[in-house]
Short mmCIF file of C-alpha atoms in Angstrom, two decimals:
data_model
loop_
_atom_site.label_atom_id
_atom_site.label_comp_id
_atom_site.label_asym_id
_atom_site.label_seq_id
_atom_site.Cartn_x
_atom_site.Cartn_y
_atom_site.Cartn_z
CA GLY A 14 -0.06 0.06 -0.03
CA LYS A 15 1.02 3.57 0.65
CA TRP A 16 4.64 3.86 1.83
CA HIS A 17 4.83 7.68 1.89
CA MET A 18 8.51 7.70 2.76
CA GLY A 19 9.95 8.32 -0.73
CA VAL A 20 12.55 6.25 -2.63
CA ASN A 21 15.91 7.79 -3.40
CA CYS A 22 18.59 10.03 -1.83
CA LYS A 23 21.39 10.73 -4.28
CA THR A 24 20.73 8.78 -7.37
CA ARG A 25 17.74 7.29 -9.17
CA ARG A 26 18.53 3.80 -8.09
CA ASP A 27 19.98 4.05 -4.62
CA HIS A 28 16.60 3.28 -3.13
CA CYS A 29 17.78 4.59 0.31
CA HIS A 30 14.25 5.26 1.54
CA HIS A 31 12.68 2.17 -0.08
CA PRO A 32 10.87 -0.42 2.16
CA LEU A 33 13.36 -3.12 1.09
CA ASN A 34 16.11 -0.90 2.66
CA HIS A 35 14.18 -0.74 5.94
CA GLY A 36 13.63 -4.37 6.90
CA PHE A 37 10.86 -5.44 4.53
CA ASP A 38 11.41 -8.35 2.08
CA TYR A 39 8.67 -7.58 -0.36
CA PHE A 40 6.88 -4.36 -1.39
CA TYR A 41 3.95 -3.52 -3.69
CA GLY A 42 2.35 -0.07 -3.58
CA MET A 43 2.77 3.61 -3.74
CA PRO A 44 6.11 4.99 -2.63
CA PHE A 45 4.78 8.51 -2.20
CA THR A 46 1.37 9.73 -1.11
CA LEU A 47 -2.01 10.15 -2.62
CA VAL A 48 -3.04 13.65 -3.57
CA ASN A 49 -5.75 15.28 -5.69
CA GLU A 50 -3.34 15.56 -8.63
CA CYS A 51 -3.35 11.78 -8.91
CA GLN A 52 -6.98 11.91 -9.88
CA GLY A 53 -6.48 14.86 -12.18
CA THR A 54 -8.94 17.13 -10.30
CA ASP A 55 -9.01 20.83 -10.67
CA ASP A 56 -8.21 21.35 -7.01
CA PRO A 57 -4.41 21.02 -6.56
CA GLU A 58 -3.36 19.81 -3.09
CA LEU A 59 0.34 19.21 -3.10
CA ALA A 60 2.25 22.02 -1.28
CA LYS A 61 -0.22 24.68 -2.36
CA SER A 62 1.48 27.43 -0.33
CA LEU A 63 4.89 26.49 -1.74
CA GLN A 64 3.46 26.68 -5.33
CA ASP A 65 2.09 30.13 -4.55
CA MET A 66 5.51 31.21 -3.21
CA TYR A 67 7.39 29.88 -6.22
CA TRP A 68 4.93 31.50 -8.55
CA LEU A 69 5.51 34.85 -6.80
CA TYR A 70 9.35 34.42 -7.19
CA THR A 71 8.80 33.66 -10.83
CA GLN A 72 6.80 36.87 -11.36
CA MET A 73 9.37 38.92 -9.47
CA ILE A 74 12.28 37.47 -11.70
CA THR A 75 10.16 38.10 -14.79
CA LEU A 76 9.53 41.71 -13.72
CA ALA A 77 13.15 42.22 -12.99
CA VAL A 78 14.16 40.90 -16.39
CA PHE A 79 11.56 43.05 -18.12
CA THR A 80 12.64 46.12 -16.25
CA LEU A 81 16.27 45.58 -17.13
CA VAL A 82 15.48 45.12 -20.86
CA ILE A 83 13.38 48.30 -20.90
CA GLY A 84 16.15 50.15 -19.01
CA LYS A 85 18.84 48.85 -21.29
CA LEU A 86 16.90 49.80 -24.48
CA ALA A 87 16.02 53.26 -23.10
CA ASN A 88 19.57 53.84 -21.83
CA PHE A 89 18.29 54.49 -18.26
CA PHE A 90 21.11 52.49 -16.71
CA PRO A 91 24.07 50.58 -18.19
CA VAL A 92 23.82 46.80 -17.78
CA LYS A 93 25.34 44.13 -19.87
CA TRP A 94 23.13 41.92 -21.98
CA LYS A 95 24.96 38.94 -20.56
CA ILE A 96 23.60 39.68 -17.08
CA ILE A 97 20.05 40.10 -18.39
CA ILE A 98 20.25 36.83 -20.36
CA CYS A 99 21.72 34.95 -17.39
CA LEU A 100 18.96 36.25 -15.15
CA ALA A 101 16.30 35.26 -17.73
CA ILE A 102 17.80 31.74 -18.02
CA CYS A 103 17.88 31.42 -14.24
CA GLY A 104 14.26 32.57 -14.04
CA LEU A 105 13.31 30.05 -16.71
CA LEU A 106 15.05 27.24 -14.96
CA HIS A 107 13.50 28.20 -11.71
CA PHE A 108 10.02 28.10 -13.24
CA LEU A 109 10.70 24.72 -15.03
CA CYS A 110 12.06 23.26 -11.84
CA TRP A 111 9.15 24.10 -9.59
CA PHE A 112 6.48 23.57 -12.28
CA SER A 113 8.01 20.09 -13.01
CA SER A 114 7.66 19.43 -9.30
CA TYR A 115 3.89 20.11 -9.14
CA GLY A 116 2.62 20.58 -12.67
CA PHE A 117 3.38 16.94 -13.59
CA THR A 118 2.69 15.35 -10.24
CA LYS A 119 0.37 12.73 -11.69
CA TYR A 120 3.13 11.44 -13.94
CA TRP A 121 6.06 11.80 -11.66
CA ASN A 122 4.69 10.84 -8.18
CA CYS A 123 1.44 8.92 -8.65
CA ILE A 124 3.08 5.57 -9.36
CA LEU A 125 2.97 1.92 -8.20
CA MET A 126 6.09 -0.16 -7.60
CA ARG A 127 6.75 -3.85 -7.08
CA ASN A 128 9.96 -4.17 -5.04
CA HIS A 129 12.44 -1.85 -6.91
CA ASP A 130 10.52 -1.75 -10.26
CA VAL A 131 7.92 0.78 -11.28
CA THR A 132 4.94 -1.09 -12.56
CA GLU A 133 2.50 1.76 -13.31
CA GLN A 134 3.27 5.34 -14.14
CA PRO A 135 0.89 7.02 -13.71
CA MET A 136 -1.08 4.64 -11.59
CA ASN A 137 -4.62 3.63 -12.73
CA LEU A 138 -6.82 4.51 -9.68
CA ASN A 139 -9.72 2.45 -11.06
CA LYS A 140 -7.59 -0.74 -10.52
CA THR A 141 -5.49 0.24 -7.58
CA THR A 142 -7.81 -1.27 -4.89
CA SER A 143 -8.15 -4.64 -6.64
CA ASN A 144 -4.46 -4.80 -7.42
CA MET A 145 -3.44 -4.16 -3.76
CA LEU A 146 -6.02 -6.63 -2.46
CA LYS A 147 -4.73 -9.27 -4.94
CA GLU A 148 -1.19 -8.66 -3.92
CA ALA A 149 -2.05 -8.93 -0.13
CA VAL A 150 -4.04 -12.18 -0.68
CA THR A 151 -1.25 -13.73 -2.79
CA PHE A 152 1.33 -12.73 -0.09
CA ILE A 153 -0.74 -14.42 2.67
CA LYS A 154 -1.12 -17.64 0.64
CA ARG A 155 2.57 -17.55 -0.28
CA ASN A 156 3.79 -17.30 3.31
CA LYS A 157 1.02 -19.27 5.20
CA HIS A 158 3.42 -22.05 6.22
CA ARG A 159 5.80 -19.70 8.05
CA PRO A 160 5.72 -16.61 10.30
CA PHE A 161 5.04 -13.41 8.33
CA LEU A 162 4.37 -9.71 8.79
CA LEU A 163 1.85 -8.14 6.45
CA PHE A 164 1.59 -4.35 6.53
CA VAL A 165 -1.35 -3.11 4.48
CA SER A 166 -1.61 0.69 4.20
CA LEU A 167 -4.75 1.35 2.13
CA LEU A 168 -5.34 4.46 0.04
CA HIS A 169 -8.81 4.72 1.31
CA VAL A 170 -10.41 7.49 3.44
CA HIS A 171 -7.71 9.82 2.14
CA THR A 172 -8.42 12.47 -0.36
CA PRO A 173 -9.19 12.40 -3.27
CA LEU A 174 -11.32 9.37 -2.04
CA THR A 175 -10.82 7.09 -5.05
CA THR A 176 -13.80 4.74 -4.90
CA THR A 177 -14.55 2.09 -7.48
CA VAL A 178 -17.91 2.23 -9.30
CA LYS A 179 -19.15 -0.78 -7.38
CA PHE A 180 -19.29 1.26 -4.15
CA GLN A 181 -20.19 4.68 -5.36
CA GLY A 182 -23.60 5.82 -4.01
CA ARG A 183 -23.93 3.00 -1.49
CA SER A 184 -23.62 5.06 1.63
CA ARG A 185 -25.89 7.72 3.06
CA HIS A 186 -22.68 9.70 3.95
CA GLY A 187 -21.68 10.68 0.54
CA LEU A 188 -18.37 9.90 -1.14
CA TYR A 189 -16.56 9.51 2.14
CA GLY A 190 -19.05 6.94 3.37
CA ASP A 191 -18.69 5.08 0.06
CA ASN A 192 -14.91 5.02 0.57
CA VAL A 193 -15.27 3.69 4.10
CA GLU A 194 -17.57 0.93 2.89
CA GLU A 195 -15.11 -0.10 0.24
CA MET A 196 -12.28 -0.11 2.77
CA ASP A 197 -14.44 -2.30 5.07
CA TRP A 198 -15.01 -4.70 2.20
CA VAL A 199 -11.26 -4.95 1.56
CA VAL A 200 -10.46 -5.61 5.19
CA GLY A 201 -13.19 -8.21 5.21
CA LYS A 202 -11.68 -9.96 2.23
CA LEU A 203 -8.31 -10.13 3.99
CA LEU A 204 -9.80 -11.57 7.18
CA ASP A 205 -11.71 -14.17 5.03
CA VAL A 206 -8.43 -15.31 3.50
CA ILE A 207 -6.78 -15.60 6.91
CA ASP A 208 -9.77 -17.67 8.12
CA LYS A 209 -9.84 -19.95 5.01
CA GLU A 210 -6.08 -20.58 5.32
CA SER A 211 -6.56 -21.76 8.89
CA LEU A 212 -4.47 -18.80 10.18
CA LYS A 213 -7.11 -17.19 12.34
CA ASN A 214 -5.87 -18.54 15.70
CA THR A 215 -2.21 -17.82 14.91
CA THR A 216 -2.50 -14.35 13.50
CA PHE A 217 -2.35 -11.10 15.50
CA ILE A 218 -4.30 -8.44 13.63
CA TYR A 219 -4.14 -4.72 14.36
CA PHE A 220 -6.46 -2.24 12.48
CA ALA A 221 -6.00 1.48 13.08
CA SER A 222 -5.85 4.87 11.38
CA ASP A 223 -2.80 7.09 11.34
CA HIS A 224 -4.73 10.32 12.24
CA GLY A 225 -8.15 11.86 12.53
CA GLY A 226 -10.33 13.27 9.83
CA SER A 227 -9.16 16.23 7.66
CA LEU A 228 -11.74 18.95 8.34
CA GLU A 229 -10.48 21.19 5.56
CA ALA A 230 -11.00 18.62 2.90
CA HIS A 231 -14.08 19.85 1.07
CA ARG A 232 -15.48 19.84 -2.43
CA LYS A 233 -18.29 22.30 -2.68
CA ASN A 234 -20.67 21.23 0.13
CA SER A 235 -19.21 17.77 0.53
CA GLN A 236 -17.08 16.79 3.47
CA LEU A 237 -14.19 14.62 2.18
CA GLY A 238 -12.07 14.23 5.27
CA GLY A 239 -14.25 12.30 7.76
CA TRP A 240 -15.75 13.24 11.04
CA ASN A 241 -14.01 13.43 14.48
CA GLY A 242 -17.11 13.27 16.74
CA ILE A 243 -16.83 15.13 19.97
CA TYR A 244 -13.08 15.74 19.59
CA LYS A 245 -11.70 19.14 18.72
CA GLY A 246 -9.65 19.80 15.65
CA GLY A 247 -8.49 17.37 12.97
CA LYS A 248 -5.57 16.16 10.86
CA GLY A 249 -2.52 18.28 10.88
CA MET A 250 -3.39 20.39 13.84
CA GLY A 251 -0.62 19.45 16.25
CA GLY A 252 -2.09 18.31 19.56
CA TRP A 253 -5.91 18.65 19.33
CA GLU A 254 -7.62 15.33 20.06
CA GLY A 255 -9.59 15.24 16.79
CA GLY A 256 -6.32 14.94 14.83
CA ILE A 257 -4.60 12.29 16.94
CA ARG A 258 -7.18 10.22 18.87
CA VAL A 259 -8.12 7.15 16.84
CA PRO A 260 -9.29 3.67 17.78
CA GLY A 261 -7.30 0.54 17.55
CA ILE A 262 -9.05 -2.76 16.90
CA PHE A 263 -7.20 -5.99 17.76
CA LYS A 264 -8.01 -9.64 16.94
CA TRP A 265 -6.20 -12.86 18.09
CA PRO A 266 -8.72 -15.54 18.99
CA GLY A 267 -7.61 -17.71 21.89
CA VAL A 268 -4.96 -15.18 23.04
CA LEU A 269 -6.76 -11.88 23.41
CA PRO A 270 -10.09 -11.93 25.33
CA ALA A 271 -12.94 -11.04 22.98
CA GLY A 272 -15.08 -7.91 23.55
CA THR A 273 -12.60 -6.21 25.76
CA VAL A 274 -12.46 -2.36 25.71
CA ILE A 275 -9.28 -0.74 26.86
CA ASP A 276 -9.35 3.00 27.58
CA GLU A 277 -5.61 3.72 27.80
CA PRO A 278 -3.45 6.05 25.77
CA THR A 279 -1.30 4.17 23.26
CA SER A 280 0.65 5.08 20.10
CA LEU A 281 1.21 3.82 16.62
CA MET A 282 4.86 3.92 17.60
CA ASP A 283 3.94 0.87 19.77
CA ILE A 284 3.57 -1.27 16.63
CA TYR A 285 7.37 -1.79 16.30
CA PRO A 286 8.17 -2.99 19.78
CA THR A 287 4.95 -5.10 19.75
CA VAL A 288 5.99 -6.91 16.55
CA VAL A 289 9.53 -7.38 17.95
CA HIS A 290 7.99 -8.86 21.16
CA LEU A 291 5.82 -11.29 19.05
CA ALA A 292 8.94 -12.31 17.11
CA GLY A 293 10.68 -13.17 20.32
CA ALA A 294 13.40 -10.64 19.68
CA ALA A 295 14.62 -7.52 21.58
CA VAL A 296 14.36 -3.81 20.49
CA PRO A 297 17.71 -2.05 19.87
CA GLN A 298 19.47 -0.77 22.95
CA ASP A 299 21.63 1.82 21.25
CA ARG A 300 18.84 4.42 20.81
CA VAL A 301 15.67 5.68 22.52
CA ILE A 302 12.60 3.68 21.46
CA ASP A 303 9.50 5.80 22.00
CA GLY A 304 7.08 2.82 21.49
CA ARG A 305 6.03 0.24 24.11
CA THR A 306 4.93 -3.35 23.49
CA LEU A 307 1.15 -3.54 23.65
CA LEU A 308 0.95 -7.35 24.49
CA PRO A 309 0.85 -6.99 28.33
CA LEU A 310 -1.89 -4.36 28.11
CA LEU A 311 -3.92 -6.39 25.56
CA ARG A 312 -3.57 -9.61 27.49
CA GLY A 313 -4.54 -7.90 30.75
CA THR A 314 -1.46 -8.65 32.63
CA VAL A 315 -1.01 -4.90 33.31
CA ARG A 316 -3.65 -2.28 33.91
CA HIS A 317 -1.90 0.77 32.39
CA SER A 318 -0.20 1.68 29.10
CA GLY A 319 3.54 1.98 29.14
CA HIS A 320 3.24 5.68 28.23
CA GLU A 321 3.18 8.08 31.15
CA PHE A 322 3.89 11.04 28.84
CA MET A 323 3.16 11.38 25.14
CA PHE A 324 4.56 14.27 23.05
CA HIS A 325 2.48 15.57 20.18
CA TYR A 326 4.34 17.38 17.34
CA CYS A 327 3.40 19.39 14.40
CA GLY A 328 6.40 18.96 12.03
CA VAL A 329 9.50 19.52 14.25
CA PHE A 330 7.51 21.62 16.72
CA LEU A 331 6.24 20.34 20.04
CA HIS A 332 2.59 21.52 20.36
CA ALA A 333 1.22 19.45 23.20
CA VAL A 334 2.06 16.97 25.93
CA ARG A 335 -0.26 14.33 27.41
CA TRP A 336 0.32 13.04 30.98
CA HIS A 337 -1.36 9.90 32.23
CA GLN A 338 -1.09 10.42 35.98
CA ARG A 339 -0.66 6.93 37.33
CA ASP A 340 -1.69 7.46 40.90
CA SER A 341 -5.02 9.11 40.08
CA GLY A 342 -5.68 7.74 36.55
CA THR A 343 -6.30 11.27 35.34
CA VAL A 344 -5.16 12.19 31.81
CA TRP A 345 -3.98 15.78 31.46
CA LYS A 346 -2.93 17.61 28.28
CA ALA A 347 -0.98 20.86 28.05
CA HIS A 348 -1.00 22.81 24.73
CA TYR A 349 2.08 24.98 24.23
CA THR A 350 1.11 25.93 20.68
CA THR A 351 -2.19 25.84 18.85
CA PRO A 352 -3.17 26.72 15.27
CA ILE A 353 -5.22 29.81 14.69
CA PHE A 354 -8.53 28.69 13.12
CA GLN A 355 -9.88 30.62 10.14
CA PRO A 356 -12.67 31.63 10.43
CA GLU A 357 -12.08 31.89 14.26
CA ALA A 358 -15.05 29.81 15.34
CA SER A 359 -14.85 27.23 12.58
CA GLY A 360 -12.60 24.72 14.38
CA ALA A 361 -10.29 24.41 11.36
CA CYS A 362 -7.99 26.35 9.02
CA PHE A 363 -10.34 26.65 6.08
CA ARG A 364 -8.71 29.78 4.50
CA ARG A 365 -5.21 28.23 4.51
CA GLY A 366 -6.31 24.75 3.58
CA ILE A 367 -3.96 23.26 6.23
CA CYS A 368 -3.02 24.51 9.64
CA PRO A 369 0.58 25.84 9.97
CA CYS A 370 2.93 24.47 12.61
CA PHE A 371 4.67 27.78 13.34
CA GLY A 372 4.80 31.49 12.42
CA ASP A 373 1.85 33.87 12.38
CA GLY A 374 -0.64 31.08 11.97
CA VAL A 375 -0.19 29.74 15.44
CA THR A 376 -0.70 30.97 19.02
CA HIS A 377 1.95 30.29 21.67
CA HIS A 378 0.52 29.80 25.27
CA ASP A 379 2.46 30.70 28.44
CA PRO A 380 1.32 29.16 30.64
CA PRO A 381 0.11 26.44 28.39
CA LEU A 382 -3.58 25.59 27.87
CA LEU A 383 -4.39 22.76 30.27
CA PHE A 384 -7.23 20.24 29.88
CA ASN A 385 -8.39 17.39 32.06
CA LEU A 386 -9.15 14.82 29.26
CA SER A 387 -10.70 12.41 31.76
CA GLU A 388 -13.51 14.93 32.40
CA ASP A 389 -13.29 17.12 29.29
CA PRO A 390 -12.31 15.00 26.21
CA SER A 391 -13.65 17.61 23.87
CA GLU A 392 -11.06 20.11 25.21
CA ALA A 393 -13.78 22.71 25.59
CA ASN A 394 -12.76 24.12 28.98
CA PRO A 395 -9.22 25.13 29.58
CA LEU A 396 -8.19 25.08 33.19
CA SER A 397 -6.38 27.77 35.20
CA ALA A 398 -4.92 28.12 38.67
CA ASP A 399 -8.26 29.63 39.74
CA THR A 400 -10.33 26.61 38.58
CA GLU A 401 -7.95 23.70 39.11
CA PRO A 402 -6.02 23.46 42.47
CA LEU A 403 -3.51 21.11 40.83
CA PHE A 404 -2.78 23.44 37.95
CA ASP A 405 0.64 24.50 38.99
CA THR A 406 1.72 21.04 40.03
CA VAL A 407 0.58 19.54 36.75
CA ILE A 408 2.31 22.24 34.64
CA ARG A 409 5.57 21.83 36.55
CA ARG A 410 5.53 18.00 36.16
CA ILE A 411 4.84 18.29 32.41
CA ARG A 412 7.54 20.91 31.95
CA LYS A 413 10.07 18.60 33.66
CA ALA A 414 9.01 15.73 31.36
CA VAL A 415 9.56 17.94 28.40
CA GLU A 416 13.09 18.82 29.52
CA GLU A 417 13.86 15.14 29.93
CA HIS A 418 12.33 14.36 26.55
CA HIS A 419 14.45 17.03 24.81
CA LYS A 420 17.63 15.41 26.14
CA THR A 421 16.76 12.27 24.11
CA LEU A 422 16.50 14.12 20.77
CA THR A 423 19.09 14.31 18.08
CA PRO A 424 18.75 17.20 15.58
CA VAL A 425 18.32 16.19 11.96
CA PRO A 426 18.10 18.08 8.70
CA GLN A 427 14.75 19.76 7.96
CA GLN A 428 12.98 17.30 5.70
CA LEU A 429 10.19 19.65 4.66
CA SER A 430 12.53 22.45 3.53
CA PRO A 431 11.82 24.17 0.15
CA TYR A 432 14.92 22.42 -1.30
CA ASN A 433 13.79 18.97 -0.16
CA ASN A 434 10.39 19.57 -1.70
CA ILE A 435 11.54 20.74 -5.07
CA TRP A 436 11.61 18.19 -7.92
CA LYS A 437 14.99 16.61 -8.62
CA PRO A 438 15.16 14.92 -12.00
CA TRP A 439 18.13 12.75 -11.02
CA LEU A 440 16.06 11.14 -8.23
CA GLN A 441 12.87 10.57 -10.21
CA PRO A 442 11.68 6.94 -10.36
CA CYS A 443 10.98 6.05 -14.00
CA CYS A 444 9.82 2.93 -15.73
CA GLY A 445 11.13 3.98 -19.11
CA MET A 446 13.81 6.24 -20.60
CA PHE A 447 13.54 9.50 -18.68
CA PRO A 448 11.53 11.72 -19.12
CA PHE A 449 9.24 9.34 -21.03
CA CYS A 450 7.95 7.60 -17.92
CA TRP A 451 4.74 5.95 -19.00
CA CYS A 452 3.96 2.28 -18.35
CA HIS A 453 1.27 -0.13 -17.25
CA GLU A 454 2.03 -3.50 -15.92
CA GLU A 455 -0.40 -5.37 -18.11
CA ASN A 456 1.47 -4.03 -21.11
CA LYS A 457 4.78 -5.50 -20.01
CA ALA A 458 6.04 -8.79 -21.44
#
């Protein structure tokens, strides 16, 4: 399914970010992410603010070149033609570079790969669901006689909500509902195969989402990004519950008690140590592992999650901290930074399209906004020293946890810098002779 971690670092074939370079033995799916451009809609999604910035720079360079030409011809100021020509060439290259990054997204980034080979470029979204289901089923059957790890990351419930004709119009909740129903059908097919291959009692299954619904995802009057219930905020909003609180559903007959509901904070970072635990191995000891194995909690041998504190980031910026106070069972959350909603009472960043992580689009809180999630999961009533006797104690304890957390961090290069977002032809995955990158698997010999 969707890998979303990229492919190459320095050359087109170094595959440094590829799943096969990170512990997996087989890969079929999308190495990047799913955006509106993949469907060819009129509503571009990929780095819209960056595109606006690059277009402004292009206009500025064009204006500068035009001004210099007029000034040269009118003898207003002496400037060599070589300088004007060089500036014009630089401006043209700048335009071609950023436009290639985003103007041809469908052809460059909306691709499918099997292991190291590009199999579809651009991908055919009408067949992607059936292709991924077929691959997953084949994988299960191929490995049923030995231990295996199958990670399926569906393209569903992510804009642009690519739903096959069979499921369109089936839900009362519009296109999003149709997409959820198709996802449910795919998961059901995978569970059926596990059952038919007599793997049900020996297979640990974990179903979850990577974040809450995207509130800004709209098309006219249709909500495309899901619904977050009573929880405030949504995807890409730092620490608000609506963007980070999702359910996890587990299945392992004979090992995990059926019908159990566990109300403890856990993290998707727990998947790694849980899988390592299941494999009978040990996590690396030469680095800080933020996840905790879920097996003791799921089996009921412990009452509480291994996470006393959880740190919620927006990009590289720490926005909020959750404290599960063990002695009382209370879950507190302190917000150091929150996005500025536009319009103010909308609960989302509709005017920007996505909430920023820093700058003039956020508010910094000192002291932080504090909520008692055990009593106020909607984060509707921020506490203060006047309304909460433990306010100062909780804030001090969380501040100390942040200081300890920062000591475990190692600075890394900014992955979302403009340079790292610009298209680099020498890194472009291509199934043909670059730049003629068009292929479909069924057309291959």
